[in-house]
XYZ file of C-alpha atoms in Angstrom:
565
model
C 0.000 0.000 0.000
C 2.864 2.857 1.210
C 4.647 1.769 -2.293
C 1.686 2.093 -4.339
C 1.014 6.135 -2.704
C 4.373 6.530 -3.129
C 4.267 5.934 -6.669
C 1.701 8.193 -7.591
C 3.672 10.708 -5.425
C 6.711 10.616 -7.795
C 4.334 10.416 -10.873
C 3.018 13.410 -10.629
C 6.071 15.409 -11.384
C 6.132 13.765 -14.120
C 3.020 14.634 -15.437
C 3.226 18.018 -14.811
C 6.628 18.141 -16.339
C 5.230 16.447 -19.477
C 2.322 18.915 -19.386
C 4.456 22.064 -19.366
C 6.324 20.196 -22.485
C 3.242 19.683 -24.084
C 2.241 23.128 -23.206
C 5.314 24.434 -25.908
C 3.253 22.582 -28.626
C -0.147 23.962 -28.167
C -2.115 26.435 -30.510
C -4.169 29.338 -29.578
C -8.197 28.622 -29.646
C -11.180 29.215 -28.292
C -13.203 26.809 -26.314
C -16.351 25.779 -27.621
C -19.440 27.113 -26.151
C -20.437 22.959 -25.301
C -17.065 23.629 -23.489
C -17.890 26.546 -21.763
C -21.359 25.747 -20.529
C -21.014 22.025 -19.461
C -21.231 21.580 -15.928
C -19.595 19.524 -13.504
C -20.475 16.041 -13.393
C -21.770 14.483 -9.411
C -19.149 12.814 -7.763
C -18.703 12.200 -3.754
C -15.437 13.710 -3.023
C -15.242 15.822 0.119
C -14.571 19.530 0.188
C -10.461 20.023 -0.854
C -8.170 21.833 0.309
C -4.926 23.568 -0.338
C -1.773 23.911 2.280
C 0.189 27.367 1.775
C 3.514 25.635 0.864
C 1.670 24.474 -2.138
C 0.853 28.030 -2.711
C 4.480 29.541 -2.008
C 6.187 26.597 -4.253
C 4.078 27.464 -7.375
C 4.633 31.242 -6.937
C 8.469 30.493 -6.313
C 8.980 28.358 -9.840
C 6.692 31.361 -11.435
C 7.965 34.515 -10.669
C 5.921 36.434 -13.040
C 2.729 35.944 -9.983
C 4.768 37.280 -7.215
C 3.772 40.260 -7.264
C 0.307 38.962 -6.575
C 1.051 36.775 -3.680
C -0.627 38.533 -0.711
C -3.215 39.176 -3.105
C -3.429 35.562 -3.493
C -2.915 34.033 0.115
C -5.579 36.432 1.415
C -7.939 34.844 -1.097
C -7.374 31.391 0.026
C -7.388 32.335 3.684
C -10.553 34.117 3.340
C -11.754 30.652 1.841
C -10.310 28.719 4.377
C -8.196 27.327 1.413
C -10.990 25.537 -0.373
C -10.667 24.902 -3.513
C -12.543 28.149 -5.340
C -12.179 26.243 -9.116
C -14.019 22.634 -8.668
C -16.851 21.454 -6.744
C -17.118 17.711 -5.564
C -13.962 16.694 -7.674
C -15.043 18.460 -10.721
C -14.346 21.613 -12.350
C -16.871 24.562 -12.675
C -17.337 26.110 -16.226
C -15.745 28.867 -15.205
C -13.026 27.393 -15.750
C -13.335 27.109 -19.431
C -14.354 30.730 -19.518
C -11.433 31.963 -18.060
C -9.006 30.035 -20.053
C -11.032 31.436 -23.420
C -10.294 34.679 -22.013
C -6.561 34.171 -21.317
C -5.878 32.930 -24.405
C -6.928 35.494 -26.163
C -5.804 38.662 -23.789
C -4.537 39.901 -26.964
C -8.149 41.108 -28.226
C -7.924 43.428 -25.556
C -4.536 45.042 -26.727
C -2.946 42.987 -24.031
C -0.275 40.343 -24.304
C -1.056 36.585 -24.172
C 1.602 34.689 -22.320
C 1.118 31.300 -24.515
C 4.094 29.555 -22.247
C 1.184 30.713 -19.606
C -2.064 29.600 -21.106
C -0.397 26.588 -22.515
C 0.285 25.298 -19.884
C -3.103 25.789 -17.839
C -4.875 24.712 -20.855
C -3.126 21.265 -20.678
C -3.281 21.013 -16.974
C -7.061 21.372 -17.181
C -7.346 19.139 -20.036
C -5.963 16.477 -17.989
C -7.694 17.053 -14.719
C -10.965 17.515 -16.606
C -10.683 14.257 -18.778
C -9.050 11.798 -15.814
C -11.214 9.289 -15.237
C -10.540 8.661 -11.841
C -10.879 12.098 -10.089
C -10.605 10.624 -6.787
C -7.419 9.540 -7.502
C -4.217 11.115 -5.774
C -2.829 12.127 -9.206
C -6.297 13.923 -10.187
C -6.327 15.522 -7.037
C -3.089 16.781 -6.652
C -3.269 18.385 -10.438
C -6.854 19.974 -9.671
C -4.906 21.403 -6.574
C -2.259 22.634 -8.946
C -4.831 24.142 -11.653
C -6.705 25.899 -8.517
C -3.305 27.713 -7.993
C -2.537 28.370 -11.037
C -5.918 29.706 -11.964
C -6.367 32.002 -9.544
C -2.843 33.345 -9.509
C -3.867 34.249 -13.152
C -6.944 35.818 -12.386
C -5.458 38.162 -10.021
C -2.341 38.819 -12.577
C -4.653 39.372 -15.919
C -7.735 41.137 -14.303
C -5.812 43.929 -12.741
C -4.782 44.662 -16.099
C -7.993 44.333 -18.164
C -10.321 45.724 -15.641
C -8.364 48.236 -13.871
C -5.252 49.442 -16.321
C -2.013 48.546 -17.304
C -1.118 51.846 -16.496
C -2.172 53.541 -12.887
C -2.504 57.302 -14.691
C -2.465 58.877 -11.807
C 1.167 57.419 -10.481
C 2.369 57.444 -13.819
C 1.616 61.371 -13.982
C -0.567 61.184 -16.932
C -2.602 64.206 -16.187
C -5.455 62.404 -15.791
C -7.558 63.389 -12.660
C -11.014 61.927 -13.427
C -12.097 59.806 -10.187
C -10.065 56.073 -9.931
C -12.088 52.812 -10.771
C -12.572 51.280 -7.507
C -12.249 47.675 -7.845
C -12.045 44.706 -5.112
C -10.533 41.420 -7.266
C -11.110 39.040 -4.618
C -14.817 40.026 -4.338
C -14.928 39.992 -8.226
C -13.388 36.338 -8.227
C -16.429 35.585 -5.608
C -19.120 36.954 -7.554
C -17.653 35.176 -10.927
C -17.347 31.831 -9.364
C -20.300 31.970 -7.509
C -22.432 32.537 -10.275
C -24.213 29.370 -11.637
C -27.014 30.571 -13.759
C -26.635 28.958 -17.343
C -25.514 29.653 -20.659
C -23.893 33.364 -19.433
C -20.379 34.068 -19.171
C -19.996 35.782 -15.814
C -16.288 37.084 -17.069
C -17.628 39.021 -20.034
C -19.904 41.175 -17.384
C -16.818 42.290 -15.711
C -15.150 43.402 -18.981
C -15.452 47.554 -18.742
C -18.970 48.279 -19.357
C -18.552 50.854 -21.486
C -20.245 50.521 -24.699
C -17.129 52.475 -26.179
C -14.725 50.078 -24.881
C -16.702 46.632 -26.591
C -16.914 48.975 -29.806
C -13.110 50.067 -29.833
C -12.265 45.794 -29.133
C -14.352 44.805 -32.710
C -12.662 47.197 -34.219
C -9.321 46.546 -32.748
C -9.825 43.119 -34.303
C -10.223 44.332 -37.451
C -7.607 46.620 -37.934
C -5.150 43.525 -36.831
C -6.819 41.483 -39.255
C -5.664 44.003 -41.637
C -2.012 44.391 -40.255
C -1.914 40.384 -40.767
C -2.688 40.725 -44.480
C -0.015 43.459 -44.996
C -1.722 46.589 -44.193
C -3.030 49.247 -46.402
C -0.758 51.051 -49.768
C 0.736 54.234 -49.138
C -0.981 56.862 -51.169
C 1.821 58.794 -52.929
C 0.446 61.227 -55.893
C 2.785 63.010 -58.206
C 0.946 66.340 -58.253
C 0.867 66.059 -54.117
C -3.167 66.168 -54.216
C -6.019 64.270 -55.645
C -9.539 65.325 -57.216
C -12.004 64.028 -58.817
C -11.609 63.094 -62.261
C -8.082 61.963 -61.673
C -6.896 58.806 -63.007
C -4.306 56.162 -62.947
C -2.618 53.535 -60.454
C -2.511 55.917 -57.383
C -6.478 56.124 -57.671
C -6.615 52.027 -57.099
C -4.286 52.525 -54.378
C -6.604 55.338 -52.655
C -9.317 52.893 -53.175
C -7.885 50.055 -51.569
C -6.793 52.497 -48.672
C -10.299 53.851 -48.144
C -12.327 50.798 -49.130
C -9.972 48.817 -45.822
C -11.045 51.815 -43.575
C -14.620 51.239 -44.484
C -15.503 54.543 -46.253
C -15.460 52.499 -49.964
C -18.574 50.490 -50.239
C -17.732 48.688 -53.010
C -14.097 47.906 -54.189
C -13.091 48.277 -58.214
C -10.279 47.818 -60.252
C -10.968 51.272 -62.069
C -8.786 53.717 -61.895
C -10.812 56.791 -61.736
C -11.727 58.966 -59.275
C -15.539 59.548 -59.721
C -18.076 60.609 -57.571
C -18.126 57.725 -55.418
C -14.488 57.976 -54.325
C -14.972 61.726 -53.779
C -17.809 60.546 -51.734
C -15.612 57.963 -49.698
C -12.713 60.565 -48.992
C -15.193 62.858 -47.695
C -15.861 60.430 -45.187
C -13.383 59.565 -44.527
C -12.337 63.514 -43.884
C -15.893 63.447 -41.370
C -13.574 60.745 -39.289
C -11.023 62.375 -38.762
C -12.284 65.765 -38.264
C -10.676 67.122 -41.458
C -12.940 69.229 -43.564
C -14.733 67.433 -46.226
C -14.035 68.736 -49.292
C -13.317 65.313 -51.194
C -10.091 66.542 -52.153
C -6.632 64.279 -50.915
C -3.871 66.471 -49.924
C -2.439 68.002 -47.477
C -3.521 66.968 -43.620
C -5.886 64.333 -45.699
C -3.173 62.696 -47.594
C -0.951 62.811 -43.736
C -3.685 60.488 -42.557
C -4.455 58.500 -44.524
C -0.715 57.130 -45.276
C -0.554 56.794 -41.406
C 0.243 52.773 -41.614
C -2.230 50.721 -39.714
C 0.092 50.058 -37.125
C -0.082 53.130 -35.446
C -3.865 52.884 -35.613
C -3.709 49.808 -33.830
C -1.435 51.379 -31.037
C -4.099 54.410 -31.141
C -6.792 52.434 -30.379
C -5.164 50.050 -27.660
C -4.516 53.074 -25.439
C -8.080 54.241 -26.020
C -9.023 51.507 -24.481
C -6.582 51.724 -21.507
C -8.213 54.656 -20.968
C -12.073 53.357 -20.452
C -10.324 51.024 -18.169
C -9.687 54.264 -16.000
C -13.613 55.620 -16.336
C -16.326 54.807 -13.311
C -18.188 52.049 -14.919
C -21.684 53.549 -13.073
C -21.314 57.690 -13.847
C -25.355 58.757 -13.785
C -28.372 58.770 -16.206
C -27.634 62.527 -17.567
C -23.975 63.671 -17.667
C -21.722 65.698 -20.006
C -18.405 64.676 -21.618
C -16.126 67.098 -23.299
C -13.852 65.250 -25.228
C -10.374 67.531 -25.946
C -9.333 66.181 -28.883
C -12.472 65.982 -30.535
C -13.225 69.437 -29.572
C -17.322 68.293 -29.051
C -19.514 68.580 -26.079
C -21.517 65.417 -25.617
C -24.895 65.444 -23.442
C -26.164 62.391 -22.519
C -29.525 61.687 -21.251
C -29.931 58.588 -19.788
C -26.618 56.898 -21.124
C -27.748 57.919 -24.659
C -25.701 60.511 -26.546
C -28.667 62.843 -27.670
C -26.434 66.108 -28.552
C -23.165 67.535 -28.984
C -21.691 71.398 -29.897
C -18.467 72.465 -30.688
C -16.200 73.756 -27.976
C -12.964 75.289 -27.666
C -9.932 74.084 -25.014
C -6.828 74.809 -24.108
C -3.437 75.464 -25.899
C -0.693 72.577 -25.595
C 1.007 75.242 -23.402
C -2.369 75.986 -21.314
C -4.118 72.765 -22.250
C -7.482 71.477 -20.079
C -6.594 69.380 -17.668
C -8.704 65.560 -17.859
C -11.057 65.847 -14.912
C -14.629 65.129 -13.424
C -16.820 67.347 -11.980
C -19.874 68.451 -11.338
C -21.894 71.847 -12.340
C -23.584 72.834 -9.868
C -24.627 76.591 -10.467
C -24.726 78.781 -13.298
C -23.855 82.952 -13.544
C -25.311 84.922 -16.333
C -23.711 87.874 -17.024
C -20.190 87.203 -15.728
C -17.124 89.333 -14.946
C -13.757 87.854 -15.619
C -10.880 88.327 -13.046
C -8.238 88.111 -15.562
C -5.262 85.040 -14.060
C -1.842 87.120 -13.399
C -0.190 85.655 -16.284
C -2.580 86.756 -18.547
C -2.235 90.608 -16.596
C 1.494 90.640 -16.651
C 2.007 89.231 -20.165
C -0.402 90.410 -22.248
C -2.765 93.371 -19.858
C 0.672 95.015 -18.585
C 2.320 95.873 -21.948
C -0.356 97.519 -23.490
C -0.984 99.578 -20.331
C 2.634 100.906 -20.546
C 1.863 101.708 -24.172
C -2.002 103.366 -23.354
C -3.144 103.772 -19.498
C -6.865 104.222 -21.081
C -7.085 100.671 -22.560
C -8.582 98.869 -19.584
C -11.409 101.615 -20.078
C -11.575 100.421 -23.738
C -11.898 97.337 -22.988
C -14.967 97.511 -20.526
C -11.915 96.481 -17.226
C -11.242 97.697 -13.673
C -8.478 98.278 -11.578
C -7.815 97.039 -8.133
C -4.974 97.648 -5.761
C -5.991 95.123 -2.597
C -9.600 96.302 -1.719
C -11.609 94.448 -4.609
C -14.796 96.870 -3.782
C -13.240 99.716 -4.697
C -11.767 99.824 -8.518
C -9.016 102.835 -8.483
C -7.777 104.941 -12.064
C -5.328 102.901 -13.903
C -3.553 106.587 -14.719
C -2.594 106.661 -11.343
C -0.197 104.156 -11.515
C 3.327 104.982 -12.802
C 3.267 101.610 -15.527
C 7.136 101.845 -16.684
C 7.879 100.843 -13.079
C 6.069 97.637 -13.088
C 7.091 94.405 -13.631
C 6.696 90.243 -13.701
C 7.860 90.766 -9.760
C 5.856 93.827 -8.551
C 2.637 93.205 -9.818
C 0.322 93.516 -7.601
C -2.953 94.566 -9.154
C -6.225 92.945 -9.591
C -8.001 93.403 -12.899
C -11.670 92.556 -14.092
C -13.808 93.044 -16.609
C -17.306 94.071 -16.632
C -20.422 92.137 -17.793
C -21.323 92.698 -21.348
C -20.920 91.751 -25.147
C -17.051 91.675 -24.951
C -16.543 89.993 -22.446
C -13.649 87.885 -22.643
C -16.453 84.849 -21.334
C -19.483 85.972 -23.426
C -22.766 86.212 -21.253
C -23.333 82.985 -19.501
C -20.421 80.589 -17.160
C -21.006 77.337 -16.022
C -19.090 76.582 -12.714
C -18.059 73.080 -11.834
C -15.690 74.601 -8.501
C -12.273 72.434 -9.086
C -8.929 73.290 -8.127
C -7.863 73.766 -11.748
C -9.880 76.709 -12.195
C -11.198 75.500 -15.264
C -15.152 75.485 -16.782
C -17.310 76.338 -19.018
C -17.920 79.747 -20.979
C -19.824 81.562 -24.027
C -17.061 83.767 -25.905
C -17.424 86.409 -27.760
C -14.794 85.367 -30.388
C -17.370 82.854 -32.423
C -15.645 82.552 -35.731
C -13.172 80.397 -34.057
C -15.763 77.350 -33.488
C -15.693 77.195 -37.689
C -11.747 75.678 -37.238
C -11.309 72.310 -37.591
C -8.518 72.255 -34.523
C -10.125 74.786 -31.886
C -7.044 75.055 -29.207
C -7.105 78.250 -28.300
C -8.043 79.173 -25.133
C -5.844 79.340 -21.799
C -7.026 76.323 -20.306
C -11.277 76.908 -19.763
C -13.759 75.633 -22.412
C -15.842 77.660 -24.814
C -18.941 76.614 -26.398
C -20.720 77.303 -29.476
C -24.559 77.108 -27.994
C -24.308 78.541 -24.424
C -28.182 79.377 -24.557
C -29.095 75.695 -25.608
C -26.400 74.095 -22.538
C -28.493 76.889 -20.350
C -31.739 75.566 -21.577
C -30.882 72.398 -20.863
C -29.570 72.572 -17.179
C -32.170 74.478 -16.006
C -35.156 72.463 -17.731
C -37.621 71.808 -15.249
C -36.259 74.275 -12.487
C -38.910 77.093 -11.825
C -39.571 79.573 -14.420
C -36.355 79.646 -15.850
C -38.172 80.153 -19.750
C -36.005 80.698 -22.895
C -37.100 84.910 -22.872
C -35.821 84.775 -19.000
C -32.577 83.347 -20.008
C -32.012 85.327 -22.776
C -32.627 88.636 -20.331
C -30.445 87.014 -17.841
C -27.943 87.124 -20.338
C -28.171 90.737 -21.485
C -27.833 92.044 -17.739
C -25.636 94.556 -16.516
C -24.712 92.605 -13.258
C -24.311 89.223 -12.745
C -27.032 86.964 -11.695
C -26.422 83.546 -10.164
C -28.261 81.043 -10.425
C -27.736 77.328 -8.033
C -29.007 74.007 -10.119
C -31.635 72.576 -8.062
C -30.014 69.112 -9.552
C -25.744 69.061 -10.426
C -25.071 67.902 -13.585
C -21.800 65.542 -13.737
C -19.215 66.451 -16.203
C -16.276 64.486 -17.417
C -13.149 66.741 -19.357
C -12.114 63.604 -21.013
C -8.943 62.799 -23.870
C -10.066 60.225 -26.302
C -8.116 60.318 -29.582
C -10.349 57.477 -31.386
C -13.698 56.082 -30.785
C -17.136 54.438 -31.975
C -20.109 56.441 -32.888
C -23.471 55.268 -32.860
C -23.437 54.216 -37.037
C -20.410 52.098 -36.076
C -17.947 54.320 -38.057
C -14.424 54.392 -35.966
C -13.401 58.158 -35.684
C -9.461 58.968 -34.865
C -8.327 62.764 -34.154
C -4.675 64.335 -33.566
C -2.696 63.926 -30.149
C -2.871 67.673 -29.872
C -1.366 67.170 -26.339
C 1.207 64.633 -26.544
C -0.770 62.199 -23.927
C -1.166 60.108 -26.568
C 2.426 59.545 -27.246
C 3.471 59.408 -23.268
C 0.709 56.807 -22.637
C 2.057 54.546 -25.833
C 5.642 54.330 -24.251
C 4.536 53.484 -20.516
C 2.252 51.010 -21.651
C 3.828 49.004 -23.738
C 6.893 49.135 -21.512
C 4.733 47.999 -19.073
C 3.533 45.017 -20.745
C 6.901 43.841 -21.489
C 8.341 44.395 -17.837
């Protein structure tokens, strides 16, 4: 008897041995949905259990799990070290689930570790087809697969439900508030969930309908990488119209027929109307203006190789991984790069307007918020860098042109304004500027006649502007760091629908005033300043817009560094 248990001791290095050799030799797949739905079969084995050496031993020959190892300990103890992966000898579905999802970590823009799915995949293949569970051999193995499991689950999910990339220790600018996430709870609730023919994992992916759009079409674009791309686009005049002919024209076609905008591919080589017709949208995607012409910022991207699209939209989804899964019913997003204003009422994207943000050397922060009172009519208290460097030259050149320009004067007591010829200008400077200055309520108004305050310590909200030519740009970066909007009366409308008598004429007079009138929402409206360089819209057309602030290319390097650490 003590020879025969001390035979199948010794075998099972073996097998697991032969199983990590084996584990060189297999090919990605998915499970089969019989695979993935077929439940355990009844068998009278008694509640198993694993000893922490087993746990330390594992972690010790795998050192890419270490850094999970309380994680993973506290997860066991919290179990009593049960077995979380099997129930009466026999493993859960989950199981299959999870190793679908491991294997292909790479739809995600993550990287599957094949040594590492390999070799789970053939561990579970052989604990799931032994025909003597009971056995020492079986048992031992479903210990090891328990281990090995989890210790993935806690080493993959951080990544695809939290970020690869913790923005705001990586000092990515990016203040919006964290994803709050307990993995051992998650691992519960995934485990614990036995209602058929539902894949508890894919509820836990990020919930955000942008984030399952940006993954299809993440697919795609790889499926076009793996077939050599798209052609370059390379015309000898340096544009292209309609009416144009030769090989070039195929090549745009090919280009914009991968990308979706060409219905219908042909070997002609004219452009007629229905390639003018396919640039232009593809112009509408990437917030060029659509003229149907190729040249210029048109031709730049659309010879941008589909590699760099494919790193574009990766990080896009890193950062939905970053966004509260649960914001509210109504909110607002501004997203920078896109220069739009998105209202959303409940979840649904029912309107957008143009804004304008921030400068690269001002730009809007990436924050959340919430607006919580509105003032018609403002003043501006100009920052003191605007003062100094732009208020304080032309004073030393004209005393009179705060009075031009509707602006007060104040030296410490902010009730009482004092005569900017008073002041002897030539004998100010960067260093001895101490002056307050603010301008009035009216038409030129540096914020127009309505502000919407979401109090944050960046100073930064919304604003009408006076300036409205500048919303007809197709890049609107101008401003020093706040956000102007084209349709300040309709965003009014809007958050103060259904709060007293606050009707279209009293708005409109509200804005006309000579003081400033403020008004409190009776309900706060969430905003999110957000920085998405490529996403879904509702007709399923993928949009992609310029890195105007360089987060795109600081995100790029951490992450992928990251992923290969």
């Amino acid at each position: 008897m003590k020879l025969e248990v001390l035979s199948n001791v010794l075998l099972i290095p073996l097998i697991i041995i032969l199983i990590s050799c084996n584990s060189e030799k297999s090919e990605r797949n998915d499970y089969s949905t019989k695979s993935i739905l077929s439940e355990p079969k009844n068998a009278e084995i008694p509640t198993e259990y694993i000893d922490t050496l087993s746990i330390d031993t594992l972690l010790l020959k795998h050192q890419y799990y270490r850094p999970w190892q309380e994680n993973i300990h506290a997860y066991y103890s919290k179990r009593d070290y049960q077995l979380a992966w099997s129930r009466n000898g026999q493993l859960i579905p989950q199981v299959s689930m999870f190793l679908n999802i491991i294997i292909n970590l790479d739809k995600h823009g993550l990287i599957s570790d094949l040594e590492e799915s390999s070799r789970i995949k053939d561990l579970h293949h052989f604990v799931r087809d032994h025909p003597h569970p009971e056995s020492d051999l079986a048992v031992t193995a479903r210990k090891s697969l328990d281990i090995f499991l989890t210790a993935s689950f806690f080493k993959h999910a951080s990544q695809m439900w939290g970020g690869v990339i913790d923005p705001e220790e990586a000092k990515l600018e990016w203040y919006t508030d964290p994803k709050e996430i307990t993995y051992d709870e998650k691992l519960d609730s995934i485990i614990d969930n036995t209602e058929k023919y539902r894949n508890p994992f894919l509820e836990y992916e990020p919930l955000h309908p942008e984030y399952k759009k940006l993954k299809i079409v993440l697919d795609k674009y790889k499926e076009i990488n793996r077939n050599g791309g798209w052609p370059m686009v390379e015309p000898v005049n340096k544009q292209l119209i309609k009416g144009d002919t030769g090989e070039v024209i195929v090549k745009l076609k090919k280009r914009l027929f991968a990308g979706g905008d060409l219905p219908v591919m042909s070997e002609s080589n004219l452009f007629d109307a229905h390639v003018k017709k396919a640039v232009k949208s593809f112009q509408e995607r990437h917030g060029l203006k659509p003229d149907g012409i190729v040249k210029g910022k048109t031709l730049k991207e659309i010879n941008k190789p589909v590699s760099e699209r494919i790193t574009q939209i990766i990080i896009n989804m890193e950062r939905w991984r970053w966004v509260p899964e649960r914001i509210s019913d109504s909110y607002i997003i501004v997203n920078i790069p896109e220069f739009k204003l998105h209202v959303y009422e409940p979840g649904k994207d029912t309107w957008q307007m143009n804004v304008i943000v921030g400068k690269a050397a001002t730009h809007t922060p990436v924050f959340n918020d919430e607006i919580n009172h509105i003032v018609f009519s403002p003043s501006w208290t100009l920052p003191k860098t605007i003062a100094v460097e732009e208020i304080l030259p032309a004073l030393k050149r004209n005393p009179d042109f705060l009075e031009s320009r509707n602006m007060e004067l104040f030296d410490g007591n902010l009730d009482n304004p004092i005569q900017a010829d008073t002041i002897r200008w030539d004998t100010i400077n960067e260093e001895n500027f101490r002056f307050t200055i603010r301008q009035k309520p009216g038409l030129n108004n540096a914020l127009g006649r309505v502000k919407f305050m979401f109090p944050n310590r960046f100073m930064v909200y919304l604003h009408d502007t006076p300036y409205g030519k500048l919303f007809s740009e197709e890049e609107r970066d101008f401003s020093y760091g706040c956000i102007r909007v084209e349709e300040p009366v309709l965003l009014a409308q809007h958050l103060l629908k259904g709060q007293g008598n606050w009707t279209n004429e009293r708005i409109t007079e509200a804005m006309n005033s000579e003081e400033e009138i403020y008004v409190k929402l009776q309900k706060k409206m969430p905003v999110y300043i957000v920085y998405f360089t490529t996403w879904v819209d509702d007709n399923d057309h993928v949009h992609f817009r310029n890195d105007i602030y360089g987060h795109d290319e600081k995100l790029s390097q951490l992450y992928y560094n990251k992923l290969h650490d």
